[in-house]
PDB file of C-alpha atoms in Angstrom:
ATOM      1  CA  UNK A   1      -4.117   6.496  -7.059  1.00 91.00           C
ATOM      2  CA  UNK A   2      -4.979   3.981  -9.769  1.00 96.00           C
ATOM      3  CA  UNK A   3      -8.174   2.367 -10.188  1.00 96.00           C
ATOM      4  CA  UNK A   4      -9.696  -0.430 -12.124  1.00 95.00           C
ATOM      5  CA  UNK A   5      -9.922  -0.192 -15.770  1.00 97.00           C
ATOM      6  CA  UNK A   6      -7.141   2.445 -15.781  1.00 98.00           C
ATOM      7  CA  UNK A   7      -4.297   1.792 -18.024  1.00 97.00           C
ATOM      8  CA  UNK A   8      -1.314   0.698 -15.942  1.00 98.00           C
ATOM      9  CA  UNK A   9       1.434   2.746 -16.485  1.00 98.00           C
ATOM     10  CA  UNK A  10       4.326   1.014 -18.128  1.00 96.00           C
ATOM     11  CA  UNK A  11       7.932   0.923 -17.051  1.00 97.00           C
ATOM     12  CA  UNK A  12      11.380  -0.714 -17.619  1.00 97.00           C
ATOM     13  CA  UNK A  13      13.430  -2.130 -14.593  1.00 98.00           C
ATOM     14  CA  UNK A  14      16.225  -4.567 -14.163  1.00 98.00           C
ATOM     15  CA  UNK A  15      15.266  -7.802 -13.043  1.00 98.00           C
ATOM     16  CA  UNK A  16      16.792 -10.471 -10.855  1.00 97.00           C
ATOM     17  CA  UNK A  17      17.488 -12.302 -14.021  1.00 97.00           C
ATOM     18  CA  UNK A  18      19.790  -9.505 -14.854  1.00 96.00           C
ATOM     19  CA  UNK A  19      17.841  -8.381 -17.781  1.00 97.00           C
ATOM     20  CA  UNK A  20      15.710  -5.340 -18.321  1.00 97.00           C
ATOM     21  CA  UNK A  21      11.767  -5.763 -18.315  1.00 98.00           C
ATOM     22  CA  UNK A  22       8.762  -3.402 -19.320  1.00 97.00           C
ATOM     23  CA  UNK A  23       5.132  -4.245 -18.733  1.00 97.00           C
ATOM     24  CA  UNK A  24       4.794  -3.999 -22.366  1.00 96.00           C
ATOM     25  CA  UNK A  25       6.637  -7.426 -22.862  1.00 96.00           C
ATOM     26  CA  UNK A  26       3.795  -9.168 -20.879  1.00 97.00           C
ATOM     27  CA  UNK A  27       1.098  -7.823 -23.185  1.00 96.00           C
ATOM     28  CA  UNK A  28      -1.266 -11.046 -23.835  1.00 97.00           C
ATOM     29  CA  UNK A  29      -0.817 -12.272 -20.326  1.00 97.00           C
ATOM     30  CA  UNK A  30      -2.221 -11.051 -17.036  1.00 97.00           C
ATOM     31  CA  UNK A  31       0.545  -9.617 -14.331  1.00 97.00           C
ATOM     32  CA  UNK A  32       0.333  -9.735 -10.858  1.00 97.00           C
ATOM     33  CA  UNK A  33       2.364  -6.859  -9.801  1.00 98.00           C
ATOM     34  CA  UNK A  34       3.076  -6.562  -6.318  1.00 97.00           C
ATOM     35  CA  UNK A  35       4.977  -3.984  -4.652  1.00 98.00           C
ATOM     36  CA  UNK A  36       6.463  -4.647  -1.011  1.00 97.00           C
ATOM     37  CA  UNK A  37       8.587  -2.668   1.312  1.00 96.00           C
ATOM     38  CA  UNK A  38      12.050  -4.728   1.776  1.00 96.00           C
ATOM     39  CA  UNK A  39      13.759  -8.194   0.830  1.00 97.00           C
ATOM     40  CA  UNK A  40      13.973 -10.596   3.896  1.00 96.00           C
ATOM     41  CA  UNK A  41      11.785  -9.006   6.150  1.00 95.00           C
ATOM     42  CA  UNK A  42       9.244 -11.090   7.976  1.00 94.00           C
ATOM     43  CA  UNK A  43       5.779  -9.989   5.906  1.00 94.00           C
ATOM     44  CA  UNK A  44       7.605  -9.452   2.797  1.00 96.00           C
ATOM     45  CA  UNK A  45       8.910 -12.831   3.062  1.00 97.00           C
ATOM     46  CA  UNK A  46       5.773 -14.516   4.046  1.00 97.00           C
ATOM     47  CA  UNK A  47       4.201 -12.731   1.189  1.00 97.00           C
ATOM     48  CA  UNK A  48       6.711 -13.850  -1.402  1.00 97.00           C
ATOM     49  CA  UNK A  49       6.466 -17.583  -0.219  1.00 97.00           C
ATOM     50  CA  UNK A  50       2.731 -17.560  -0.719  1.00 96.00           C
ATOM     51  CA  UNK A  51       2.850 -16.089  -4.044  1.00 96.00           C
ATOM     52  CA  UNK A  52       5.473 -18.692  -4.969  1.00 97.00           C
ATOM     53  CA  UNK A  53       3.411 -21.403  -3.736  1.00 96.00           C
ATOM     54  CA  UNK A  54       0.561 -20.347  -5.849  1.00 94.00           C
ATOM     55  CA  UNK A  55       2.627 -19.460  -8.991  1.00 95.00           C
ATOM     56  CA  UNK A  56       1.504 -22.795 -10.707  1.00 94.00           C
ATOM     57  CA  UNK A  57      -2.097 -21.915 -10.472  1.00 93.00           C
ATOM     58  CA  UNK A  58      -1.542 -18.495 -11.681  1.00 94.00           C
ATOM     59  CA  UNK A  59       0.268 -19.815 -14.690  1.00 95.00           C
ATOM     60  CA  UNK A  60      -2.604 -21.687 -15.378  1.00 94.00           C
ATOM     61  CA  UNK A  61      -4.701 -18.618 -15.554  1.00 93.00           C
ATOM     62  CA  UNK A  62      -2.133 -17.217 -17.783  1.00 95.00           C
ATOM     63  CA  UNK A  63      -0.569 -14.979 -15.226  1.00 96.00           C
ATOM     64  CA  UNK A  64       2.961 -13.929 -14.422  1.00 97.00           C
ATOM     65  CA  UNK A  65       3.912 -12.907 -10.754  1.00 97.00           C
ATOM     66  CA  UNK A  66       6.323  -9.820 -10.615  1.00 98.00           C
ATOM     67  CA  UNK A  67       7.455  -8.270  -7.354  1.00 98.00           C
ATOM     68  CA  UNK A  68       8.962  -4.947  -6.897  1.00 98.00           C
ATOM     69  CA  UNK A  69      10.921  -2.897  -4.274  1.00 98.00           C
ATOM     70  CA  UNK A  70      13.839  -0.345  -4.035  1.00 97.00           C
ATOM     71  CA  UNK A  71      16.334  -3.188  -3.122  1.00 97.00           C
ATOM     72  CA  UNK A  72      19.139  -3.789  -5.131  1.00 97.00           C
ATOM     73  CA  UNK A  73      19.572  -6.789  -7.412  1.00 97.00           C
ATOM     74  CA  UNK A  74      22.128  -8.384  -5.032  1.00 97.00           C
ATOM     75  CA  UNK A  75      19.503  -8.261  -2.188  1.00 97.00           C
ATOM     76  CA  UNK A  76      16.861  -9.756  -4.406  1.00 97.00           C
ATOM     77  CA  UNK A  77      19.613 -12.514  -5.254  1.00 97.00           C
ATOM     78  CA  UNK A  78      19.601 -13.421  -1.669  1.00 98.00           C
ATOM     79  CA  UNK A  79      15.964 -13.105  -1.079  1.00 98.00           C
ATOM     80  CA  UNK A  80      15.501 -15.340  -3.776  1.00 98.00           C
ATOM     81  CA  UNK A  81      17.994 -17.648  -2.814  1.00 97.00           C
ATOM     82  CA  UNK A  82      16.734 -17.732   0.816  1.00 97.00           C
ATOM     83  CA  UNK A  83      13.285 -18.599   0.003  1.00 98.00           C
ATOM     84  CA  UNK A  84      13.609 -20.495  -3.314  1.00 98.00           C
ATOM     85  CA  UNK A  85      11.493 -17.835  -5.011  1.00 98.00           C
ATOM     86  CA  UNK A  86      10.740 -18.934  -8.819  1.00 97.00           C
ATOM     87  CA  UNK A  87       9.211 -15.736 -10.158  1.00 97.00           C
ATOM     88  CA  UNK A  88      10.843 -12.218 -11.241  1.00 98.00           C
ATOM     89  CA  UNK A  89      11.824  -9.400  -9.024  1.00 98.00           C
ATOM     90  CA  UNK A  90      12.194  -6.062 -10.261  1.00 98.00           C
ATOM     91  CA  UNK A  91      14.541  -3.280  -8.662  1.00 98.00           C
ATOM     92  CA  UNK A  92      13.336   0.072  -8.232  1.00 98.00           C
ATOM     93  CA  UNK A  93      16.141   2.119  -6.444  1.00 97.00           C
ATOM     94  CA  UNK A  94      15.094   5.364  -7.960  1.00 96.00           C
ATOM     95  CA  UNK A  95      11.603   4.509  -7.008  1.00 96.00           C
ATOM     96  CA  UNK A  96       9.993   5.706 -10.575  1.00 97.00           C
ATOM     97  CA  UNK A  97       7.684   2.859 -10.769  1.00 98.00           C
ATOM     98  CA  UNK A  98       6.925   2.972  -7.166  1.00 97.00           C
ATOM     99  CA  UNK A  99       5.841   6.656  -7.583  1.00 97.00           C
ATOM    100  CA  UNK A 100       4.040   5.732 -10.814  1.00 97.00           C
ATOM    101  CA  UNK A 101       1.615   3.220  -9.311  1.00 98.00           C
ATOM    102  CA  UNK A 102       1.105   5.676  -5.956  1.00 97.00           C
ATOM    103  CA  UNK A 103       2.559   3.427  -3.598  1.00 97.00           C
ATOM    104  CA  UNK A 104       5.029   5.598  -1.870  1.00 95.00           C
ATOM    105  CA  UNK A 105       3.560   6.871   1.239  1.00 87.00           C
ATOM    106  CA  UNK A 106       4.483   8.593   4.658  1.00 83.00           C
ATOM    107  CA  UNK A 107       4.980   5.875   7.324  1.00 82.00           C
ATOM    108  CA  UNK A 108       5.728   6.129  10.722  1.00 79.00           C
ATOM    109  CA  UNK A 109       7.860   3.806  13.064  1.00 75.00           C
ATOM    110  CA  UNK A 110       8.671   4.385  16.868  1.00 83.00           C
ATOM    111  CA  UNK A 111       7.327   8.074  16.289  1.00 85.00           C
ATOM    112  CA  UNK A 112       9.792   8.746  13.102  1.00 85.00           C
ATOM    113  CA  UNK A 113       8.109   9.607  10.203  1.00 86.00           C
ATOM    114  CA  UNK A 114       9.795   8.361   6.502  1.00 76.00           C
ATOM    115  CA  UNK A 115       8.694   7.483   3.181  1.00 85.00           C
ATOM    116  CA  UNK A 116       8.338   3.841   2.480  1.00 89.00           C
ATOM    117  CA  UNK A 117       6.765   1.456   0.204  1.00 95.00           C
ATOM    118  CA  UNK A 118       3.013   0.899   0.882  1.00 95.00           C
ATOM    119  CA  UNK A 119       2.308  -2.943   0.426  1.00 96.00           C
ATOM    120  CA  UNK A 120       0.311  -3.353  -2.694  1.00 97.00           C
ATOM    121  CA  UNK A 121      -1.080  -5.688  -5.398  1.00 96.00           C
ATOM    122  CA  UNK A 122      -2.193  -4.879  -8.914  1.00 97.00           C
ATOM    123  CA  UNK A 123      -3.497  -7.257 -11.465  1.00 97.00           C
ATOM    124  CA  UNK A 124      -3.210  -5.830 -14.918  1.00 97.00           C
ATOM    125  CA  UNK A 125      -5.306  -7.574 -17.826  1.00 97.00           C
ATOM    126  CA  UNK A 126      -3.713  -8.842 -20.794  1.00 97.00           C
ATOM    127  CA  UNK A 127      -4.083  -5.501 -22.352  1.00 96.00           C
ATOM    128  CA  UNK A 128      -2.748  -3.545 -19.786  1.00 97.00           C
ATOM    129  CA  UNK A 129      -5.933  -2.284 -17.692  1.00 97.00           C
ATOM    130  CA  UNK A 130      -6.003  -2.665 -13.920  1.00 97.00           C
ATOM    131  CA  UNK A 131      -8.125  -5.337 -12.888  1.00 96.00           C
ATOM    132  CA  UNK A 132      -7.439  -5.233  -9.101  1.00 95.00           C
ATOM    133  CA  UNK A 133      -5.706  -2.096  -7.191  1.00 96.00           C
ATOM    134  CA  UNK A 134      -5.118  -3.247  -3.699  1.00 95.00           C
ATOM    135  CA  UNK A 135      -3.459  -0.615  -1.634  1.00 95.00           C
ATOM    136  CA  UNK A 136      -2.391  -1.183   1.666  1.00 92.00           C
ATOM    137  CA  UNK A 137      -2.791  -5.080   1.420  1.00 92.00           C
ATOM    138  CA  UNK A 138      -1.771  -7.712   4.180  1.00 93.00           C
ATOM    139  CA  UNK A 139       1.168  -9.833   3.391  1.00 92.00           C
ATOM    140  CA  UNK A 140      -0.870 -13.024   4.164  1.00 90.00           C
ATOM    141  CA  UNK A 141      -4.000 -12.094   2.370  1.00 91.00           C
ATOM    142  CA  UNK A 142      -2.798 -10.415  -0.805  1.00 89.00           C
ATOM    143  CA  UNK A 143      -1.623 -13.730  -2.709  1.00 92.00           C
ATOM    144  CA  UNK A 144      -5.241 -15.361  -1.611  1.00 90.00           C
ATOM    145  CA  UNK A 145      -7.022 -12.375  -2.846  1.00 89.00           C
ATOM    146  CA  UNK A 146      -5.684 -12.542  -6.269  1.00 90.00           C
ATOM    147  CA  UNK A 147      -5.796 -15.994  -6.637  1.00 84.00           C
ATOM    148  CA  UNK A 148      -9.716 -15.755  -5.746  1.00 85.00           C
ATOM    149  CA  UNK A 149     -10.043 -13.019  -8.516  1.00 84.00           C
ATOM    150  CA  UNK A 150      -8.294 -15.154 -11.048  1.00 84.00           C
ATOM    151  CA  UNK A 151      -9.744 -18.002 -10.505  1.00 76.00           C
ATOM    152  CA  UNK A 152     -13.428 -16.845 -10.736  1.00 68.00           C
TER     153      UNK A 152
END
């Protein structure tokens, strides 16, 4: 589990803009890095729309929003198109970054246990340190929590 003041694990993943992105390239900006279970599902869609609506406020605070899931780039494109999202989504099909941020957890649905992504949000400082590690956050609360933190 990552904690406040830990150095955020670096990564390189394919983005919805069809380019590779690493955490290093965002040094000098705050990064709102949020992990979500699946594109185009109810909770994930609500969360993404809320982040999208707050994007300008985040940008005023020198912050970028990046969403991460194990979905494919094609799935991300549909998700972006369906909700007019204007921030970067990264695809982690091998779940390497998901594991590095310790958000791959055992879940249960209808009595069936499986490994899935625990909805979690991290705010990373301009220097790459964790300012917020919100594991198991609520889809409709996470964007507001991050906004309050950034607007302090």
